[in-house]
Amino acid sequence: MDTKIVKKKSKLKFVLGGLGAIAVLSLSGMYFSSQKKTYNVSAEDIQTDKVTRGKFEDMLMVNAQTQSLKSSFVNVLEGGAVKEIFAEDGQMVTKGQPIARVYNPNTEFSYMNQETGIMQQISQMRSTLLELKNQKLAQDKELLQAQNDYNTALQNFNLQKRLYDAEIGKKTDYDISVQNLTYQKQRKSIVEKGYSSEKNSRSAQMSAINTSINQMDKSLQILHSNKNNFLIMAPASGRLSSFTISVGENLTNGQSIGKIDLMDGYKLVAKVDEYYINKLQNGIKGVLDNNGQEDEVVITKILPEVKDGQFSAELNFTDKKPENLKIGMTFGVKLKLSADTQSTMIPKGNFYKDTNGKWVFVVKGNKAERRNVSLGRENPLYYEVKSGLHEGETVIISDYADLKKYEILTIKK
């Protein structure tokens, strides 16, 4: 009886001991899992700054370069290798002035063949036209002869009839005159009908041939004009720019090899980060810094094509233009995107590229704790804080590349 009681107590202790061990392990796991990842950093390796509240300027700083208000592109009409260059970049040129010549033997040979073919066709059509004119001349003669023969037969008939009626002439002579008059009358009628029919047909043929010859002449003129396309000429008068071709360089049809600045005014062209492509629009005003003097400008055109992470915006002066402007000058321009507001702000820093503005390390004493935030607009100096931070708090704004997997930082001085 006592032996059984001892065995039961031993089993109970074993069970309770096992449960206790499980409980300890479970609590230990919960403890370690609740611990936040901590990292030690040196104060010298981080940069901190204060959260402030004040006037937030929703603006953008860009560099804008002066360009001619109007330009005309120099395009290659006929591709080939550059044979001669007659002008230099930056030179003043006049409309129609030769600036380069290209050479393309295949195209030139093709032009020669086309020219020969057209001239042969023109020659054949002119020969046909001459034949038709000769036919007309022959028919004119035949009609004239038939009319003359009829008149002669009529005169002879009238004479023989008078003699026969006066019983002086012979009946045989009278009968012959009647017969000849009838023949000449019928002959004249046939010749007149043939002449009329041939005349209409011949006129239609000659008109068609003359039209074809005129068209061939125009084709020949165009061909001669195309041969002049080997000579590249200035499309307008002004300053030649972006002209950098070299002798021997191969150019293709339609290729732009430069432009002519018309020198009738100036515009500004700014390269802008693609981040702002939906923020900029026509009519946004800005201020240009010209050696300490400010001039007002306005966006007049957005060119939405993005290249190398940037797009272009064109600006014009709203009032007076700075004196002594020259093409290629660069100015700093501050664009006002919207009205100023009272906002909570943090200075810009490298942290943004690692967090995308979704969280920051907030410093308290010698600790910095990770906190979720929401950032809004930005300007060259500040990010606008929408939520998560308060005025007076200190945040780390330097690079977070080595800190992204930690939640608490211990700052050692």
Coordinates of C-alpha atoms in Angstrom, one line a residue:
M1 CA 0.0 0.0 0.0
D2 CA 2.8 2.5 1.0
T3 CA 4.9 1.5 -2.0
K4 CA 2.0 2.4 -4.4
I5 CA 1.6 5.9 -2.8
V6 CA 5.4 6.6 -3.2
K7 CA 5.3 5.7 -6.9
K8 CA 2.3 7.9 -7.5
K9 CA 4.0 10.9 -5.8
S10 CA 7.1 10.3 -7.9
K11 CA 5.1 10.3 -11.2
L12 CA 3.3 13.5 -10.1
K13 CA 6.6 15.3 -9.4
F14 CA 7.9 14.3 -12.8
V15 CA 4.9 15.6 -14.5
L16 CA 4.9 18.9 -12.6
G17 CA 8.6 19.2 -13.3
G18 CA 8.1 18.7 -17.0
L19 CA 5.4 21.3 -17.1
G20 CA 7.5 23.8 -15.3
A21 CA 10.4 23.3 -17.7
I22 CA 8.0 23.9 -20.6
A23 CA 6.7 27.0 -19.0
V24 CA 10.1 28.4 -18.4
L25 CA 11.2 27.7 -22.0
S26 CA 8.0 29.4 -23.3
L27 CA 8.5 32.5 -21.1
S28 CA 12.1 32.6 -22.2
G29 CA 11.1 32.5 -25.9
M30 CA 8.6 35.2 -25.3
Y31 CA 11.2 37.4 -23.6
F32 CA 13.8 37.0 -26.3
S33 CA 11.3 37.5 -29.1
S34 CA 10.1 40.7 -27.5
Q35 CA 13.6 42.2 -27.5
K36 CA 14.2 44.8 -30.2
K37 CA 17.3 44.7 -32.3
T38 CA 19.9 47.1 -31.0
Y39 CA 23.0 48.5 -32.6
N40 CA 25.8 50.7 -31.2
V41 CA 26.8 53.7 -33.3
S42 CA 29.3 56.5 -32.7
A43 CA 28.0 60.0 -32.5
E44 CA 30.7 61.0 -35.0
D45 CA 29.2 58.6 -37.6
I46 CA 25.7 60.1 -37.6
Q47 CA 24.2 63.5 -38.4
T48 CA 21.2 64.7 -36.4
D49 CA 18.9 67.7 -36.7
K50 CA 15.8 69.2 -35.1
V51 CA 12.2 69.0 -36.3
T52 CA 11.0 72.5 -36.7
R53 CA 7.8 74.3 -37.6
G54 CA 7.6 77.3 -39.8
K55 CA 7.0 78.7 -43.3
F56 CA 7.4 75.9 -45.8
E57 CA 8.2 77.1 -49.3
D58 CA 6.9 74.7 -51.9
M59 CA 9.5 75.5 -54.5
L60 CA 12.0 73.9 -56.8
M61 CA 15.5 75.1 -57.8
V62 CA 16.7 74.4 -61.3
N63 CA 19.4 75.5 -63.7
A64 CA 18.1 77.0 -66.9
Q65 CA 20.1 77.8 -70.1
T66 CA 19.4 80.5 -72.6
Q67 CA 18.4 79.4 -76.1
S68 CA 17.1 81.1 -79.1
L69 CA 13.4 81.8 -78.9
K70 CA 13.0 80.3 -82.4
S71 CA 15.2 77.9 -84.2
S72 CA 15.3 76.1 -87.6
F73 CA 16.8 72.6 -87.8
V74 CA 19.4 71.8 -90.5
N75 CA 18.3 68.4 -91.9
V76 CA 20.0 66.2 -94.4
L77 CA 17.9 65.8 -97.5
E78 CA 20.1 63.2 -99.2
G79 CA 22.2 60.9 -97.2
G80 CA 25.9 60.2 -98.0
A81 CA 29.4 60.8 -96.8
V82 CA 30.4 64.4 -95.9
K83 CA 32.7 65.6 -98.8
E84 CA 33.1 69.3 -97.9
I85 CA 32.2 71.6 -95.0
F86 CA 31.8 75.3 -95.7
A87 CA 30.7 76.7 -92.3
E88 CA 31.6 76.4 -88.7
D89 CA 29.6 76.1 -85.5
G90 CA 28.6 79.5 -84.1
Q91 CA 29.0 81.2 -87.5
M92 CA 26.3 83.6 -88.8
V93 CA 24.8 82.3 -92.0
T94 CA 22.2 83.5 -94.5
K95 CA 19.2 81.5 -95.9
G96 CA 20.3 79.3 -98.8
Q97 CA 24.0 79.6 -98.0
P98 CA 25.8 76.2 -98.6
I99 CA 27.2 74.8 -95.3
A100 CA 28.2 71.3 -96.4
R101 CA 28.2 68.8 -99.3
V102 CA 27.7 65.1 -99.2
Y103 CA 28.6 62.5 -101.8
N104 CA 26.6 59.3 -102.5
P105 CA 27.8 57.5 -105.7
N106 CA 24.9 55.0 -105.7
T107 CA 22.3 57.7 -105.5
E108 CA 24.0 59.8 -108.1
F109 CA 24.2 56.9 -110.5
S110 CA 20.5 56.3 -109.9
Y111 CA 19.8 59.9 -110.7
M112 CA 21.7 59.6 -114.0
N113 CA 19.8 56.5 -115.0
Q114 CA 16.5 58.2 -114.2
E115 CA 17.5 61.4 -116.1
T116 CA 18.5 59.3 -119.1
G117 CA 15.2 57.4 -119.0
I118 CA 13.1 60.5 -118.7
M119 CA 14.9 62.2 -121.6
Q120 CA 14.4 59.2 -123.8
Q121 CA 10.7 59.1 -123.1
I122 CA 10.4 62.8 -123.8
S123 CA 12.3 62.3 -127.1
Q124 CA 9.9 59.4 -128.1
M125 CA 6.8 61.5 -127.3
R126 CA 8.1 64.4 -129.3
S127 CA 8.7 62.2 -132.3
T128 CA 5.1 60.9 -132.0
L129 CA 3.9 64.5 -131.8
L130 CA 5.9 65.3 -134.9
E131 CA 4.3 62.4 -136.8
L132 CA 0.8 63.5 -135.8
K133 CA 1.6 67.1 -137.0
N134 CA 2.8 65.6 -140.3
Q135 CA -0.4 63.6 -140.6
K136 CA -2.4 66.7 -140.0
L137 CA -0.4 68.6 -142.7
A138 CA -1.0 65.7 -145.2
Q139 CA -4.7 65.7 -144.5
D140 CA -4.9 69.4 -144.8
K141 CA -3.3 69.1 -148.3
E142 CA -5.7 66.3 -149.2
L143 CA -8.7 68.3 -148.1
L144 CA -7.5 71.3 -150.0
Q145 CA -7.0 69.2 -153.1
A146 CA -10.4 67.6 -152.9
Q147 CA -12.0 71.0 -152.5
N148 CA -10.1 72.4 -155.5
D149 CA -10.9 69.3 -157.7
Y150 CA -14.6 69.7 -156.8
N151 CA -14.6 73.4 -157.7
T152 CA -12.9 72.6 -161.0
A153 CA -15.4 69.9 -161.8
L154 CA -18.3 72.2 -160.9
Q155 CA -17.0 74.9 -163.3
N156 CA -16.6 72.4 -166.1
F157 CA -20.1 71.0 -165.5
N158 CA -21.6 74.5 -165.6
L159 CA -19.8 75.2 -168.9
Q160 CA -20.8 72.0 -170.5
K161 CA -24.4 72.4 -169.4
R162 CA -24.6 75.8 -171.0
L163 CA -23.1 74.6 -174.3
Y164 CA -25.3 71.5 -174.3
D165 CA -28.4 73.6 -173.5
A166 CA -27.5 75.9 -176.4
E167 CA -27.1 72.8 -178.6
I168 CA -23.5 73.8 -179.3
G169 CA -21.7 71.3 -177.1
K170 CA -21.5 67.5 -177.3
K171 CA -23.6 65.3 -175.2
T172 CA -20.6 63.1 -174.3
D173 CA -18.7 66.1 -172.9
Y174 CA -21.7 67.0 -170.9
D175 CA -22.1 63.4 -169.5
I176 CA -18.4 63.3 -168.6
S177 CA -18.7 66.6 -166.7
V178 CA -21.7 65.3 -164.8
Q179 CA -19.9 62.1 -163.9
N180 CA -16.8 63.9 -162.8
L181 CA -18.8 66.4 -160.7
T182 CA -20.6 63.5 -158.9
Y183 CA -17.3 61.8 -158.2
Q184 CA -15.5 64.9 -157.0
K185 CA -18.5 65.7 -154.7
Q186 CA -18.5 62.3 -153.2
R187 CA -14.7 62.4 -152.9
K188 CA -14.8 65.7 -151.1
S189 CA -17.5 64.5 -148.7
I190 CA -15.4 61.4 -147.8
V191 CA -12.2 63.5 -147.3
E192 CA -14.1 66.0 -145.1
K193 CA -15.6 63.2 -142.9
G194 CA -12.2 61.5 -142.6
Y195 CA -10.5 64.9 -141.8
S196 CA -13.1 65.7 -139.1
S197 CA -12.8 62.2 -137.5
E198 CA -9.0 62.2 -137.6
K199 CA -8.9 65.8 -136.3
N200 CA -10.7 64.9 -133.1
S201 CA -8.6 61.8 -132.5
R202 CA -5.4 63.6 -133.3
S203 CA -6.2 66.6 -131.1
A204 CA -6.9 64.2 -128.2
Q205 CA -3.6 62.4 -128.8
M206 CA -1.6 65.6 -129.1
S207 CA -3.1 67.0 -125.9
A208 CA -2.3 63.8 -124.0
I209 CA 1.3 63.8 -125.4
N210 CA 1.8 67.5 -124.5
T211 CA 0.5 66.8 -121.0
S212 CA 2.9 63.9 -120.6
I213 CA 5.8 65.9 -121.9
N214 CA 5.0 68.7 -119.4
Q215 CA 4.9 66.1 -116.6
M216 CA 8.2 64.6 -117.7
D217 CA 9.7 68.1 -117.8
K218 CA 8.6 68.6 -114.2
S219 CA 10.0 65.3 -113.2
L220 CA 13.3 66.2 -114.8
Q221 CA 13.3 69.5 -112.9
I222 CA 12.6 67.7 -109.6
L223 CA 15.4 65.3 -110.4
H224 CA 17.8 68.1 -111.1
S225 CA 16.6 69.7 -107.8
N226 CA 17.2 66.4 -106.0
K227 CA 20.7 66.3 -107.3
N228 CA 21.2 69.7 -105.6
N229 CA 20.2 67.9 -102.3
F230 CA 23.8 66.7 -102.0
L231 CA 24.5 70.4 -101.1
I232 CA 23.2 71.1 -97.6
M233 CA 22.1 74.7 -97.3
A234 CA 21.0 76.9 -94.4
P235 CA 17.2 76.9 -94.1
A236 CA 17.1 80.3 -92.5
S237 CA 19.3 83.3 -91.6
G238 CA 20.9 83.3 -88.1
R239 CA 23.6 81.7 -86.0
L240 CA 24.6 78.1 -86.8
S241 CA 24.7 76.0 -83.7
S242 CA 25.1 72.3 -82.7
F243 CA 26.9 71.8 -86.0
T244 CA 29.7 69.2 -85.4
I245 CA 29.9 67.1 -88.5
S246 CA 33.3 65.9 -89.9
V247 CA 34.5 65.2 -93.4
G248 CA 33.9 61.5 -94.2
E249 CA 31.1 61.1 -91.7
N250 CA 28.1 59.2 -93.0
L251 CA 24.8 61.1 -92.8
T252 CA 21.3 59.6 -93.3
N253 CA 18.2 61.0 -94.9
G254 CA 16.3 63.3 -92.5
Q255 CA 19.2 63.4 -90.0
S256 CA 19.4 66.7 -88.0
I257 CA 23.0 68.0 -88.0
G258 CA 22.5 71.4 -86.4
K259 CA 20.1 74.3 -86.1
I260 CA 19.9 77.9 -87.0
D261 CA 19.1 80.3 -84.1
L262 CA 17.0 83.0 -85.6
M263 CA 18.3 85.6 -83.1
D264 CA 14.9 87.3 -82.6
G265 CA 14.6 86.6 -78.9
Y266 CA 15.6 84.2 -76.1
K267 CA 14.0 81.5 -74.0
L268 CA 15.2 79.4 -71.1
V269 CA 15.3 75.6 -71.1
A270 CA 15.7 73.8 -67.8
K271 CA 16.4 70.1 -67.1
V272 CA 14.2 68.8 -64.3
D273 CA 14.2 65.6 -62.3
E274 CA 11.5 63.2 -63.4
Y275 CA 10.0 63.3 -59.9
Y276 CA 8.5 66.7 -60.7
I277 CA 7.0 65.7 -64.1
N278 CA 3.4 65.7 -62.6
K279 CA 4.0 68.7 -60.4
L280 CA 5.1 71.2 -63.1
Q281 CA 2.7 72.8 -65.6
N282 CA 2.4 75.8 -67.9
G283 CA 1.9 79.0 -66.1
I284 CA 4.0 78.2 -63.0
K285 CA 6.0 81.3 -62.2
G286 CA 9.6 81.6 -60.9
V287 CA 12.4 84.0 -60.2
L288 CA 15.7 84.0 -62.0
D289 CA 18.9 85.0 -60.2
N290 CA 21.0 87.3 -62.4
N291 CA 24.0 88.3 -60.3
G292 CA 21.9 89.2 -57.4
Q293 CA 19.1 90.8 -59.5
E294 CA 15.8 88.9 -59.7
D295 CA 13.8 88.6 -62.9
E296 CA 10.4 87.0 -63.2
V297 CA 9.9 84.0 -65.5
V298 CA 7.1 81.6 -66.3
I299 CA 6.9 78.1 -67.6
T300 CA 5.5 78.1 -71.2
K301 CA 6.0 74.5 -72.3
I302 CA 6.6 71.1 -70.7
L303 CA 8.4 68.5 -72.9
P304 CA 7.3 65.2 -71.3
E305 CA 10.0 63.0 -72.8
V306 CA 12.2 61.6 -70.0
K307 CA 15.8 61.0 -70.8
D308 CA 18.4 60.0 -68.3
G309 CA 15.9 60.6 -65.5
Q310 CA 15.2 64.2 -66.6
F311 CA 12.7 66.1 -68.7
S312 CA 12.8 69.6 -70.1
A313 CA 10.8 72.7 -69.4
E314 CA 10.8 75.9 -71.4
L315 CA 10.5 79.3 -69.6
N316 CA 10.1 82.9 -70.8
F317 CA 10.6 86.2 -69.2
T318 CA 7.3 87.8 -68.0
D319 CA 8.5 91.4 -68.3
K320 CA 11.9 92.8 -69.0
K321 CA 14.8 90.6 -70.1
P322 CA 18.3 90.9 -68.6
E323 CA 20.6 92.9 -70.7
N324 CA 23.5 91.4 -72.7
L325 CA 21.9 87.9 -72.9
K326 CA 23.7 85.4 -75.0
I327 CA 22.9 81.9 -76.1
G328 CA 24.3 79.3 -73.7
M329 CA 24.2 81.4 -70.5
T330 CA 23.1 79.4 -67.4
F331 CA 21.0 80.9 -64.5
G332 CA 19.6 79.5 -61.3
V333 CA 15.8 79.6 -61.2
K334 CA 13.5 79.2 -58.2
L335 CA 10.1 77.9 -59.3
K336 CA 7.1 78.4 -57.0
L337 CA 5.0 75.3 -57.0
S338 CA 2.3 76.4 -54.6
A339 CA 1.6 79.0 -51.8
D340 CA 3.7 78.9 -48.6
T341 CA 2.2 77.1 -45.6
Q342 CA 2.9 76.7 -41.9
S343 CA 4.2 73.2 -41.6
T344 CA 6.3 70.8 -39.5
M345 CA 9.6 70.1 -41.3
I346 CA 12.8 68.1 -41.1
P347 CA 16.0 68.9 -43.0
K348 CA 16.8 66.9 -46.1
G349 CA 19.3 64.1 -45.7
N350 CA 20.6 60.8 -47.1
F351 CA 18.2 58.9 -44.9
Y352 CA 15.4 59.3 -47.4
K353 CA 17.0 57.1 -50.0
D354 CA 17.0 54.2 -47.5
T355 CA 13.6 54.7 -46.0
N356 CA 11.7 56.4 -48.8
G357 CA 10.4 58.7 -46.1
K358 CA 8.4 56.1 -44.3
W359 CA 10.4 55.9 -41.1
V360 CA 13.2 57.7 -39.2
F361 CA 15.3 57.3 -36.1
V362 CA 14.1 59.7 -33.3
V363 CA 16.8 60.5 -30.8
K364 CA 16.2 60.6 -27.0
G365 CA 19.2 61.0 -24.8
N366 CA 21.8 58.4 -25.9
K367 CA 19.2 56.3 -27.6
A368 CA 17.5 56.5 -31.1
E369 CA 14.3 54.6 -31.8
R370 CA 12.8 53.7 -35.1
R371 CA 9.5 55.4 -35.8
N372 CA 7.0 55.3 -38.7
V373 CA 6.4 58.8 -40.2
S374 CA 4.6 60.3 -43.2
L375 CA 6.4 62.9 -45.3
G376 CA 4.8 65.2 -47.8
R377 CA 6.2 67.8 -50.1
E378 CA 9.8 68.7 -50.4
N379 CA 12.0 71.6 -51.4
P380 CA 15.8 71.9 -51.7
L381 CA 16.1 72.2 -47.9
Y382 CA 13.3 70.4 -46.1
Y383 CA 10.7 67.6 -46.2
E384 CA 7.2 68.5 -45.0
V385 CA 6.1 66.2 -42.1
K386 CA 2.5 65.1 -42.4
S387 CA 2.5 62.8 -39.3
G388 CA 4.7 61.0 -36.8
L389 CA 7.0 63.8 -35.6
H390 CA 6.6 66.9 -33.4
E391 CA 8.4 70.2 -33.3
G392 CA 11.6 70.1 -31.2
E393 CA 12.3 66.3 -31.6
T394 CA 15.7 65.3 -32.9
V395 CA 16.1 62.9 -35.8
I396 CA 19.0 61.2 -37.5
I397 CA 19.2 62.5 -41.1
S398 CA 22.4 60.8 -42.3
D399 CA 22.8 57.6 -44.3
Y400 CA 20.8 54.6 -43.0
A401 CA 22.5 52.0 -45.2
D402 CA 24.0 50.1 -42.2
L403 CA 21.0 50.8 -39.8
K404 CA 18.0 49.5 -41.7
K405 CA 17.7 46.2 -39.9
Y406 CA 17.8 47.7 -36.4
E407 CA 15.1 49.3 -34.3
I408 CA 17.1 50.9 -31.5
L409 CA 20.4 52.6 -31.7
T410 CA 22.8 53.2 -28.7
I411 CA 24.7 56.4 -29.4
K412 CA 28.2 56.4 -27.9
K413 CA 30.1 59.6 -27.7

